[in-house]
mmCIF file of C-alpha atoms in Angstrom:
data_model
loop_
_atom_site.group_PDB
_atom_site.id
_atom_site.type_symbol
_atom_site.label_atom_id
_atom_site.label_comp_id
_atom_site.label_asym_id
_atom_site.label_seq_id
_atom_site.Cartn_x
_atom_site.Cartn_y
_atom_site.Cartn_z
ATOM 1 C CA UNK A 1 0.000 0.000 0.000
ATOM 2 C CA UNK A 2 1.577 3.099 -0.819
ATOM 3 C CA UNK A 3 0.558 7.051 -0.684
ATOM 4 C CA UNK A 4 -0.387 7.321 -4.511
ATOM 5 C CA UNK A 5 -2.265 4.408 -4.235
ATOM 6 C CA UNK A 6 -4.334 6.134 -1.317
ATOM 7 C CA UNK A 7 -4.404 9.155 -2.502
ATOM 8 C CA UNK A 8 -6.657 8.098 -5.965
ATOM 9 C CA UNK A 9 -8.444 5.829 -3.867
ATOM 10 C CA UNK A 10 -9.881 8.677 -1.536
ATOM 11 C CA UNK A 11 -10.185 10.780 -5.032
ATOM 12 C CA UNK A 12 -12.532 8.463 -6.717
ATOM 13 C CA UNK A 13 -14.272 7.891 -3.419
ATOM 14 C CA UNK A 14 -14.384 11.876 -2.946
ATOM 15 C CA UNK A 15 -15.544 12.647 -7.233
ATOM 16 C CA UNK A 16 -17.377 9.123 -7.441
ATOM 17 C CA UNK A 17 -15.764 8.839 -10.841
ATOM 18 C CA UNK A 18 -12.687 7.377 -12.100
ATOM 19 C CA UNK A 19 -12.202 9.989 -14.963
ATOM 20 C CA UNK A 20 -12.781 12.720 -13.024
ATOM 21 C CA UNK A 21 -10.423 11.583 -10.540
ATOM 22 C CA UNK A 22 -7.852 11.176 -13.363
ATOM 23 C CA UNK A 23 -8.271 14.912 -14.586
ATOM 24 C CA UNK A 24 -7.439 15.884 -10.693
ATOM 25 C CA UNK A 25 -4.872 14.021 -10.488
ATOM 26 C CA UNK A 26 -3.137 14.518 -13.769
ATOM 27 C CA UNK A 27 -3.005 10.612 -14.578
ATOM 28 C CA UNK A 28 -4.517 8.681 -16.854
ATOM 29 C CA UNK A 29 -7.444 6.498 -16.536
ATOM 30 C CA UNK A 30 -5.234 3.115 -16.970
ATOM 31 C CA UNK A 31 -2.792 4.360 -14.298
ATOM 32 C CA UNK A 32 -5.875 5.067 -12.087
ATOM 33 C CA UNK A 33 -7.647 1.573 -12.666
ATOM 34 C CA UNK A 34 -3.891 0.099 -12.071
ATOM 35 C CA UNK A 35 -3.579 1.789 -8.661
ATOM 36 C CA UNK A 36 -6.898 0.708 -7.613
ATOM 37 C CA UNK A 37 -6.099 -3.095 -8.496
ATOM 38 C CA UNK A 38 -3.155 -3.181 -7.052
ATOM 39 C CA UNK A 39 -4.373 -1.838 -3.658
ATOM 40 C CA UNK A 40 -7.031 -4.023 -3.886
ATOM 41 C CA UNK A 41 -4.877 -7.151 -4.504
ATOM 42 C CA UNK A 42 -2.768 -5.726 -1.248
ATOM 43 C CA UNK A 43 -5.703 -6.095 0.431
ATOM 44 C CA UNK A 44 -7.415 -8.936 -0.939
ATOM 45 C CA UNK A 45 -10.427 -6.606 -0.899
ATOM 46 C CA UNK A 46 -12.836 -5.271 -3.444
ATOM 47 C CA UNK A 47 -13.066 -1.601 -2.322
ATOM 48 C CA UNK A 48 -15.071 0.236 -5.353
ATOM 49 C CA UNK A 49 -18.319 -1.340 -7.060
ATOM 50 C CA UNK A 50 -18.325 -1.334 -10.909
ATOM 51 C CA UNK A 51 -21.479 -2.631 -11.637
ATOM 52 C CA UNK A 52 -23.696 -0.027 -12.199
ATOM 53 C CA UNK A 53 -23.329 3.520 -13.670
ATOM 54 C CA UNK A 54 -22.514 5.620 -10.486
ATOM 55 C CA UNK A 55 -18.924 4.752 -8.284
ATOM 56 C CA UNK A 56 -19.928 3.746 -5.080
ATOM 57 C CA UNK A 57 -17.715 1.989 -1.938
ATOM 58 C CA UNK A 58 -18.015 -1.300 -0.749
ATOM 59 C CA UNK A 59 -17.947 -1.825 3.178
ATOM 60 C CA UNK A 60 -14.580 -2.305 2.977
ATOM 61 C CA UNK A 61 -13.890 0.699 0.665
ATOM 62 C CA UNK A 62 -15.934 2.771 3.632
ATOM 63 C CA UNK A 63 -13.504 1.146 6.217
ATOM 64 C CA UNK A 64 -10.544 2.250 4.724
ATOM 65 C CA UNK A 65 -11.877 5.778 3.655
ATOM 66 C CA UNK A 66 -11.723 6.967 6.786
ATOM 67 C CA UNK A 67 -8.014 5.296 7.624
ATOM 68 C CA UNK A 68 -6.873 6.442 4.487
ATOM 69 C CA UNK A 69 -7.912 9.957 5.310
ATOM 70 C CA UNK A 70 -6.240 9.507 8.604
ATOM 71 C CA UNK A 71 -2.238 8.155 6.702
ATOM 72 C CA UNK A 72 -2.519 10.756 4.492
ATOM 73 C CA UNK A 73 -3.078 13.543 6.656
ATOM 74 C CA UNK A 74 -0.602 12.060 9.379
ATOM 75 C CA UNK A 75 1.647 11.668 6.133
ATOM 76 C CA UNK A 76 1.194 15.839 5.641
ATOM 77 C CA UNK A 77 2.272 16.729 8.985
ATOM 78 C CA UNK A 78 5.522 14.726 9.411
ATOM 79 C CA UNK A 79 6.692 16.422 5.852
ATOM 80 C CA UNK A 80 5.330 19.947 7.890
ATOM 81 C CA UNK A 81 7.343 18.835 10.623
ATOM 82 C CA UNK A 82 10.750 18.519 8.831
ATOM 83 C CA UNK A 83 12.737 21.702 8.716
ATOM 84 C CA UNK A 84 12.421 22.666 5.228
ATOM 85 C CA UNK A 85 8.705 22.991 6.207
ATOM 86 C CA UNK A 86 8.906 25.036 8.657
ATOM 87 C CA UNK A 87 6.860 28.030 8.975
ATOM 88 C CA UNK A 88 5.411 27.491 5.242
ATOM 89 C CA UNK A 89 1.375 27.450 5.315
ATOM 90 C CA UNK A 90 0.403 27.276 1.533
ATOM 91 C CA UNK A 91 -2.061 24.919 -0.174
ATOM 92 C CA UNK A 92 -6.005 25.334 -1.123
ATOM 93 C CA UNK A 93 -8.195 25.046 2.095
ATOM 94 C CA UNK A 94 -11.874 23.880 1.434
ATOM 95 C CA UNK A 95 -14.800 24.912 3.159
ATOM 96 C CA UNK A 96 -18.270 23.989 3.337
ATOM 97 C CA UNK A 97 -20.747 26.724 4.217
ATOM 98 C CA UNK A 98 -24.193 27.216 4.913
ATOM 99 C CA UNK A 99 -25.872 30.308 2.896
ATOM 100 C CA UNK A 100 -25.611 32.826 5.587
ATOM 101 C CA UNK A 101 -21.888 31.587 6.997
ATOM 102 C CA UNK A 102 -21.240 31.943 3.150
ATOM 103 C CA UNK A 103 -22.468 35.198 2.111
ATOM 104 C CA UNK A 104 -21.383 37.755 5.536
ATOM 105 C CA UNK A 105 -19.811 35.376 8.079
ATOM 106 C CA UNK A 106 -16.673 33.945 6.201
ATOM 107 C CA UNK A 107 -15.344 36.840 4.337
ATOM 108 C CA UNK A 108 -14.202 39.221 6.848
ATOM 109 C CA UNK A 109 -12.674 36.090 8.499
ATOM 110 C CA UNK A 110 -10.956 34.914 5.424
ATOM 111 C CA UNK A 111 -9.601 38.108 5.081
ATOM 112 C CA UNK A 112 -8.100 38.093 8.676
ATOM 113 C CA UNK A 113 -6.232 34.678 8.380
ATOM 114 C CA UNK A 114 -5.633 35.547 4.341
ATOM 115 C CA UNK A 115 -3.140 38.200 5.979
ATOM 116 C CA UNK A 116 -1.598 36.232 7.985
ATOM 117 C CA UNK A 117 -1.067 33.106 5.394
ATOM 118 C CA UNK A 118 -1.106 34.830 1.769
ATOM 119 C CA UNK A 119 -0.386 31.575 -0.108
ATOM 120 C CA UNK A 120 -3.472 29.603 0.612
ATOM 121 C CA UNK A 121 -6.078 29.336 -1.832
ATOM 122 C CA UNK A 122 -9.495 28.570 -0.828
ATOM 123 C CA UNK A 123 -12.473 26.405 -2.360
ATOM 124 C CA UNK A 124 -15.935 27.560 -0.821
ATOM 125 C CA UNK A 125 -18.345 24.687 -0.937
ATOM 126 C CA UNK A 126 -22.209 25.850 -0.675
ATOM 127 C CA UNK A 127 -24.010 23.135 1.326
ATOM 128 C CA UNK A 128 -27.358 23.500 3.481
ATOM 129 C CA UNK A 129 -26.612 22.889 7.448
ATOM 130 C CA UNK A 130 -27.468 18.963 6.969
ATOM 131 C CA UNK A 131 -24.884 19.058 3.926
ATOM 132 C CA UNK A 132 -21.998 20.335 6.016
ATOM 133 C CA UNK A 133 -22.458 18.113 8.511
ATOM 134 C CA UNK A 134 -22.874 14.717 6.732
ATOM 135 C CA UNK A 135 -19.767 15.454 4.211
ATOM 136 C CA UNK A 136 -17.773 16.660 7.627
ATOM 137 C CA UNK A 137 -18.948 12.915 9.175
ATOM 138 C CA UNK A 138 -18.452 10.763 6.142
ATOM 139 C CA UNK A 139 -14.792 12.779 5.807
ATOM 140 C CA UNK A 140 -15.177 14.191 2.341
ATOM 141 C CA UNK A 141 -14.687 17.837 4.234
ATOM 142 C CA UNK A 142 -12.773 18.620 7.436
ATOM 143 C CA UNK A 143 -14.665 21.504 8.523
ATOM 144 C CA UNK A 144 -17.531 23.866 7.691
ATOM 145 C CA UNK A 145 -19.752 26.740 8.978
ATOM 146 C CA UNK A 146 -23.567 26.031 9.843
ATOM 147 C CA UNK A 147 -27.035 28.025 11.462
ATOM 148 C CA UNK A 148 -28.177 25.191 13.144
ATOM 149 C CA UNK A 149 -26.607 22.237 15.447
ATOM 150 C CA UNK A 150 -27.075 18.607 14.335
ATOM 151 C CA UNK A 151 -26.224 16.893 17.451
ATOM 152 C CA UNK A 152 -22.982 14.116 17.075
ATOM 153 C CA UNK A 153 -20.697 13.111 19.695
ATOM 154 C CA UNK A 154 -17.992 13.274 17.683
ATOM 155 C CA UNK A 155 -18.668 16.772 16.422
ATOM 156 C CA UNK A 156 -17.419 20.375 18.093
ATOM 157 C CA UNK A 157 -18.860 23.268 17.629
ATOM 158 C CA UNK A 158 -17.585 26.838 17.981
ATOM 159 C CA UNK A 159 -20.128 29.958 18.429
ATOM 160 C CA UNK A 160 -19.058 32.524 15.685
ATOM 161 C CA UNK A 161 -21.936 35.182 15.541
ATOM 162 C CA UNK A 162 -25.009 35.758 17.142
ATOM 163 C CA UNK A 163 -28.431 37.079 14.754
ATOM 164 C CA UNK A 164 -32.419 36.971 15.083
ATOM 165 C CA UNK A 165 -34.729 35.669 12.682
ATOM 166 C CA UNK A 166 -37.098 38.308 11.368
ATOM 167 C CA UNK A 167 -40.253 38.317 8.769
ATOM 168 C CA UNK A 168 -39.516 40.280 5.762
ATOM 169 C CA UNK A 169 -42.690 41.875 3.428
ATOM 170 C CA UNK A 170 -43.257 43.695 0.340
ATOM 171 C CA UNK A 171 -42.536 47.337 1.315
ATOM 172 C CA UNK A 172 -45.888 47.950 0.164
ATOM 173 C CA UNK A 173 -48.971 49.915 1.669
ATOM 174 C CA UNK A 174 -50.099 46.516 3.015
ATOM 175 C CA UNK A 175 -47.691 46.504 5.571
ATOM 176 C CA UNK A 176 -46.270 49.979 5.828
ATOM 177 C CA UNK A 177 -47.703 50.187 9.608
ATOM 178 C CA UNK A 178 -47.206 46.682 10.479
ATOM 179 C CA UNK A 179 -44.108 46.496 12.755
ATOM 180 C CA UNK A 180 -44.765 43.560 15.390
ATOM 181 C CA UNK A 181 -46.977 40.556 14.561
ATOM 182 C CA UNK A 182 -47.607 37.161 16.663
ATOM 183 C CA UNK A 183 -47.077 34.084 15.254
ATOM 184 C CA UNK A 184 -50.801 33.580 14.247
ATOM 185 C CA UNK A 185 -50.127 36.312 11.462
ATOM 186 C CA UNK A 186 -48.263 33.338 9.513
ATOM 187 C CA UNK A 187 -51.224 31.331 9.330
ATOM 188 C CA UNK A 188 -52.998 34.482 7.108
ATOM 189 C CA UNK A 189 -50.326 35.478 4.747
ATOM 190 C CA UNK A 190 -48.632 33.514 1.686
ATOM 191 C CA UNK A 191 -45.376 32.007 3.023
ATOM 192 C CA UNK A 192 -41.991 31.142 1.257
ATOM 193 C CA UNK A 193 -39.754 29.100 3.342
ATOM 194 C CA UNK A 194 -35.789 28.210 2.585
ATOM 195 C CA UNK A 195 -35.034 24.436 1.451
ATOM 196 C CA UNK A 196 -35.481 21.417 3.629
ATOM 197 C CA UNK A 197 -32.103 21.262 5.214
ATOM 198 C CA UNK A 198 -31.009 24.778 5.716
ATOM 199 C CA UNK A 199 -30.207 26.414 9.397
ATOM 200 C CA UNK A 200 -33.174 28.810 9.212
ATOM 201 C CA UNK A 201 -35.872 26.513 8.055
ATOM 202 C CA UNK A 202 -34.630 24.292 11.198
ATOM 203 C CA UNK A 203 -34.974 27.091 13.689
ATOM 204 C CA UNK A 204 -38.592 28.402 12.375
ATOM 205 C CA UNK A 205 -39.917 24.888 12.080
ATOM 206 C CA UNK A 206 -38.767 24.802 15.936
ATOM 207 C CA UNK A 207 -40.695 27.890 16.461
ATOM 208 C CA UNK A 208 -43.758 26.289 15.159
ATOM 209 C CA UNK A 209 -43.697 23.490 16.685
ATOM 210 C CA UNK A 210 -42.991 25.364 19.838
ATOM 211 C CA UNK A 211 -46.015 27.365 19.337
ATOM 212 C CA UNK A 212 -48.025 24.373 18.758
ATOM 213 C CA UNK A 213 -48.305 24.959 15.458
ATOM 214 C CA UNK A 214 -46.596 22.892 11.737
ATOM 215 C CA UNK A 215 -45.822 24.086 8.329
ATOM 216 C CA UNK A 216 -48.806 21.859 7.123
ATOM 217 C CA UNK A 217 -51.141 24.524 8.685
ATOM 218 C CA UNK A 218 -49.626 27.497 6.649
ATOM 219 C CA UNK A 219 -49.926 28.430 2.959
ATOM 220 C CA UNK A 220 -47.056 28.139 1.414
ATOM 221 C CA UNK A 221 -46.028 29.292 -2.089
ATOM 222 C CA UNK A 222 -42.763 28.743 -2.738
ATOM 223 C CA UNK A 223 -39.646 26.883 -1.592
ATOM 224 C CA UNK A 224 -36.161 28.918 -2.594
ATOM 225 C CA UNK A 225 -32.531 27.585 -2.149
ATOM 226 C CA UNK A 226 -31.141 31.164 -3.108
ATOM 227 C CA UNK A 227 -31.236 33.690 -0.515
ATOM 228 C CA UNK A 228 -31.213 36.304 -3.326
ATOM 229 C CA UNK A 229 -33.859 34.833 -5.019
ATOM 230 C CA UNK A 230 -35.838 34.167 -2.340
ATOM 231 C CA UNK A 231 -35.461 38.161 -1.378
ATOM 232 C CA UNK A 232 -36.255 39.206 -4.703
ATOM 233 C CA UNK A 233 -39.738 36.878 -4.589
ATOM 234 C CA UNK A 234 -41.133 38.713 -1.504
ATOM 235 C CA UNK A 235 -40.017 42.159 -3.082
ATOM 236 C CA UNK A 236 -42.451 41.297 -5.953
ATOM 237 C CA UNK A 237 -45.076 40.042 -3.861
ATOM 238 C CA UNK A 238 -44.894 36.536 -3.763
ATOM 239 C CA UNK A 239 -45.189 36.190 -0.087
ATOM 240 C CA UNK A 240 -43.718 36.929 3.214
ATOM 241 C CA UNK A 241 -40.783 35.101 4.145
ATOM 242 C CA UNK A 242 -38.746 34.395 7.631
ATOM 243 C CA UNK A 243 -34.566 35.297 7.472
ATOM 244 C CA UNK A 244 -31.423 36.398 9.050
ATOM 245 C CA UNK A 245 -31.434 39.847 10.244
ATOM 246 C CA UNK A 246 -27.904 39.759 8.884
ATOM 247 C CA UNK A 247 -28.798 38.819 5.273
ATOM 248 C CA UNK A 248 -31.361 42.193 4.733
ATOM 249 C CA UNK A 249 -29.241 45.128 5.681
ATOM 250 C CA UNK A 250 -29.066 46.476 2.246
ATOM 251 C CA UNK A 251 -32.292 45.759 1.451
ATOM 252 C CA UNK A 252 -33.223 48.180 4.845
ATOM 253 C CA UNK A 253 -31.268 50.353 3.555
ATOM 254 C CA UNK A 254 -32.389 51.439 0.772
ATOM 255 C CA UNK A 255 -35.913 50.598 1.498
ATOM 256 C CA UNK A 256 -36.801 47.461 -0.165
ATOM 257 C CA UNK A 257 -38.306 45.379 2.032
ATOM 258 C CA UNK A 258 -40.769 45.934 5.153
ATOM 259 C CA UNK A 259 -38.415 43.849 8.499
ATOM 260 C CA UNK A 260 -41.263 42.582 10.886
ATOM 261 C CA UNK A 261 -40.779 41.254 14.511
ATOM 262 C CA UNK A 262 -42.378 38.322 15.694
ATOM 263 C CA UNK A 263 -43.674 39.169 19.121
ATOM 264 C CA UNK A 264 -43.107 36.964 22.289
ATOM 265 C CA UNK A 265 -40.884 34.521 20.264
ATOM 266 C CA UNK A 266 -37.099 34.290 20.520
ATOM 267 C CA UNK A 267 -35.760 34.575 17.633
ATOM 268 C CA UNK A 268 -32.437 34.500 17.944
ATOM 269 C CA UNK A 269 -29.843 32.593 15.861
ATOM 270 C CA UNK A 270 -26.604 31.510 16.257
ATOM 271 C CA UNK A 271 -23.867 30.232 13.444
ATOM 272 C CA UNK A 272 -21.017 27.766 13.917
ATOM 273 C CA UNK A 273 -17.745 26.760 13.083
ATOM 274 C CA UNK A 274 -17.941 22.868 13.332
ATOM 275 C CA UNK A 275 -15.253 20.293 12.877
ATOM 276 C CA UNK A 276 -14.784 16.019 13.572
ATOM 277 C CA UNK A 277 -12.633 15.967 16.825
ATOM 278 C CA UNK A 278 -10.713 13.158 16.203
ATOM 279 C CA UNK A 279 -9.822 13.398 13.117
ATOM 280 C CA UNK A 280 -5.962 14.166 12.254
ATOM 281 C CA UNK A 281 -5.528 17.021 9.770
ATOM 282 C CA UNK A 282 -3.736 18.391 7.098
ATOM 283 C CA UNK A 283 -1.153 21.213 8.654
ATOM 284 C CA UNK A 284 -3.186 23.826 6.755
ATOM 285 C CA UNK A 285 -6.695 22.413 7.620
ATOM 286 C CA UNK A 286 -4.952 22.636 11.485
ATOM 287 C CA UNK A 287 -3.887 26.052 10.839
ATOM 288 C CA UNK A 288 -7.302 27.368 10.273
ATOM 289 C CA UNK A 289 -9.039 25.203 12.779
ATOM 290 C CA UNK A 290 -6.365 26.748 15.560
ATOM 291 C CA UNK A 291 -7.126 30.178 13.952
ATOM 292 C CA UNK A 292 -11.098 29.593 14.452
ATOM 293 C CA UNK A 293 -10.665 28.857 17.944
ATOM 294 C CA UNK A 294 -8.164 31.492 18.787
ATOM 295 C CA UNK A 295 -10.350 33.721 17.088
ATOM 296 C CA UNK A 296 -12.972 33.603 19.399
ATOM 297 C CA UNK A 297 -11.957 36.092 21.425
ATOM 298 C CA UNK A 298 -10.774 38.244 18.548
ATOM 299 C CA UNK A 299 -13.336 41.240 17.455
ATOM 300 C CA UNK A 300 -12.960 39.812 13.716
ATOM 301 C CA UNK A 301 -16.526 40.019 12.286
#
């Protein structure tokens, strides 16, 4: 078994294609196919099904995913750990985000460590809050930002900002004079709610369930992945919608939409840096995690 071997193993796994693993890794298809044999002859293992149309892993391919993760990362910090190393942080860092994280969160903190570490190159992955997590727990990611907790033992999660969830309207006559509403306005007014799966659908479906109420007893229009999108739908009328306080300042701005407060409800939010605790990383993936939880304290966003 040796690191190339591993290394196309965990690519195939990661692209669930051997051709597309063969344009990331510069090699050709044969000299793929070939490194998968071979490994699997080590092991006296099939590790990859081939019967049908779409790459998938055997039990024994999902065994050694994770291990192989594990060598190769352990692999990355004894060459950090040799002296012509030293001190060099440099490589692409990829990380999965929620919309929210995505759009106002991570910048100004990729920014702050993009000072510090100007040779790292970074690949944003846009995932709902149930994405993150499962790719961070089935090790195709090593980290992420989410708006909701999905509870694991193995996962830790760091408090990065604080928001409140807030109904947004057409800034239309309608509602010009409607500032604070209970939660029985909802079951009145057109709705359009964010994707199964997302941070802020999680959280409002908690407040209605809270308030003894479900999403089966409220008319709703429209289901939107894009924030933007969604934004642009309640501009023209569509419906009302629930959102991050964060994700409407320009749109309060400049007067676009009508921000409503729920009365007697909390509302607040809170987003997340969340990682796999045992897991051994890369030194670059280890360098940001360090820099998340040192950051903490640090007036960054």
């Amino acid at each position: 078994m040796d690191f190339r071997q591993l290394e196309t193993f965990i690519t195939i796994a990661r692209l669930k294609s051997f051709s597309k693993a063969a344009d990331a890794l510069f090699l050709t298809q044969p000299t793929i196919s070939n490194h998968i044999q071979n490994l699997e002859n080590e092991l006296s293992t099939v590790l990859i099904n081939r019967s049908n149309k779409k790459v998938t892993l055997t039990k024994a391919g999902e065994i050694l995913f994770t291990h192989a993760i594990e060598i190769l990362n352990k692999r990355e910090q004894a060459l950090f750990s040799l002296e012509s190393f030293k001190d060099r942080i440099e490589g692409t860092l990829e990380i999965a985000c929620s919309t929210i994280p995505e759009q106002y969160i991570l910048p100004p903190l990729l920014q702050s460590f993009h000072k510090k570490y100007p040779e790292v190159q970074y690949n944003l992955l846009h995932y709902d809050s149930e994405q993150v997590v499962q790719s961070i727990l089935n090790g195709k990611i090593d980290f992420g930002f989410v708006g909701a907790k999905i509870d694991h033992k193995h996962l830790e999660y760091i408090e990065v900002f604080q928001d409140n969830l807030v109904l947004i309207a057409p800034n239309k006559d309608l509602y010009k004079n409607i500032d604070h509403v209970s939660i029985d306005f909802l079951l009145t007014e057109n709705i359009i709610l964010r994707e199964k799966g997302s941070g802020t659908r999680k959280i409002f479906e908690q407040i209605l369930h809270d308030h003894d109420l479900s999403l089966d007893q409220l008319h709703i229009v429209a289901y939107i992945e894009n924030t933007g999108a969604l934004k642009q739908c309640v501009r023209n009328g569509l419906g009302i919608s629930i959102i991050s306080n964060l994700a409407i300042q320009d749109e309060m701005k400049f007067n676009l939409l009508k921000k409503i407060e729920l009365i007697h409800i909390d509302t607040l939010r809170k987003f997340y840096f969340v990682y796999y605790k045992p897991r051994t990383l890369s030194p670059l993936a280890e360098t940001f995690k360090t820099f998340m939880l040192t950051s903490q304290n640090e007036s960054i966003l």
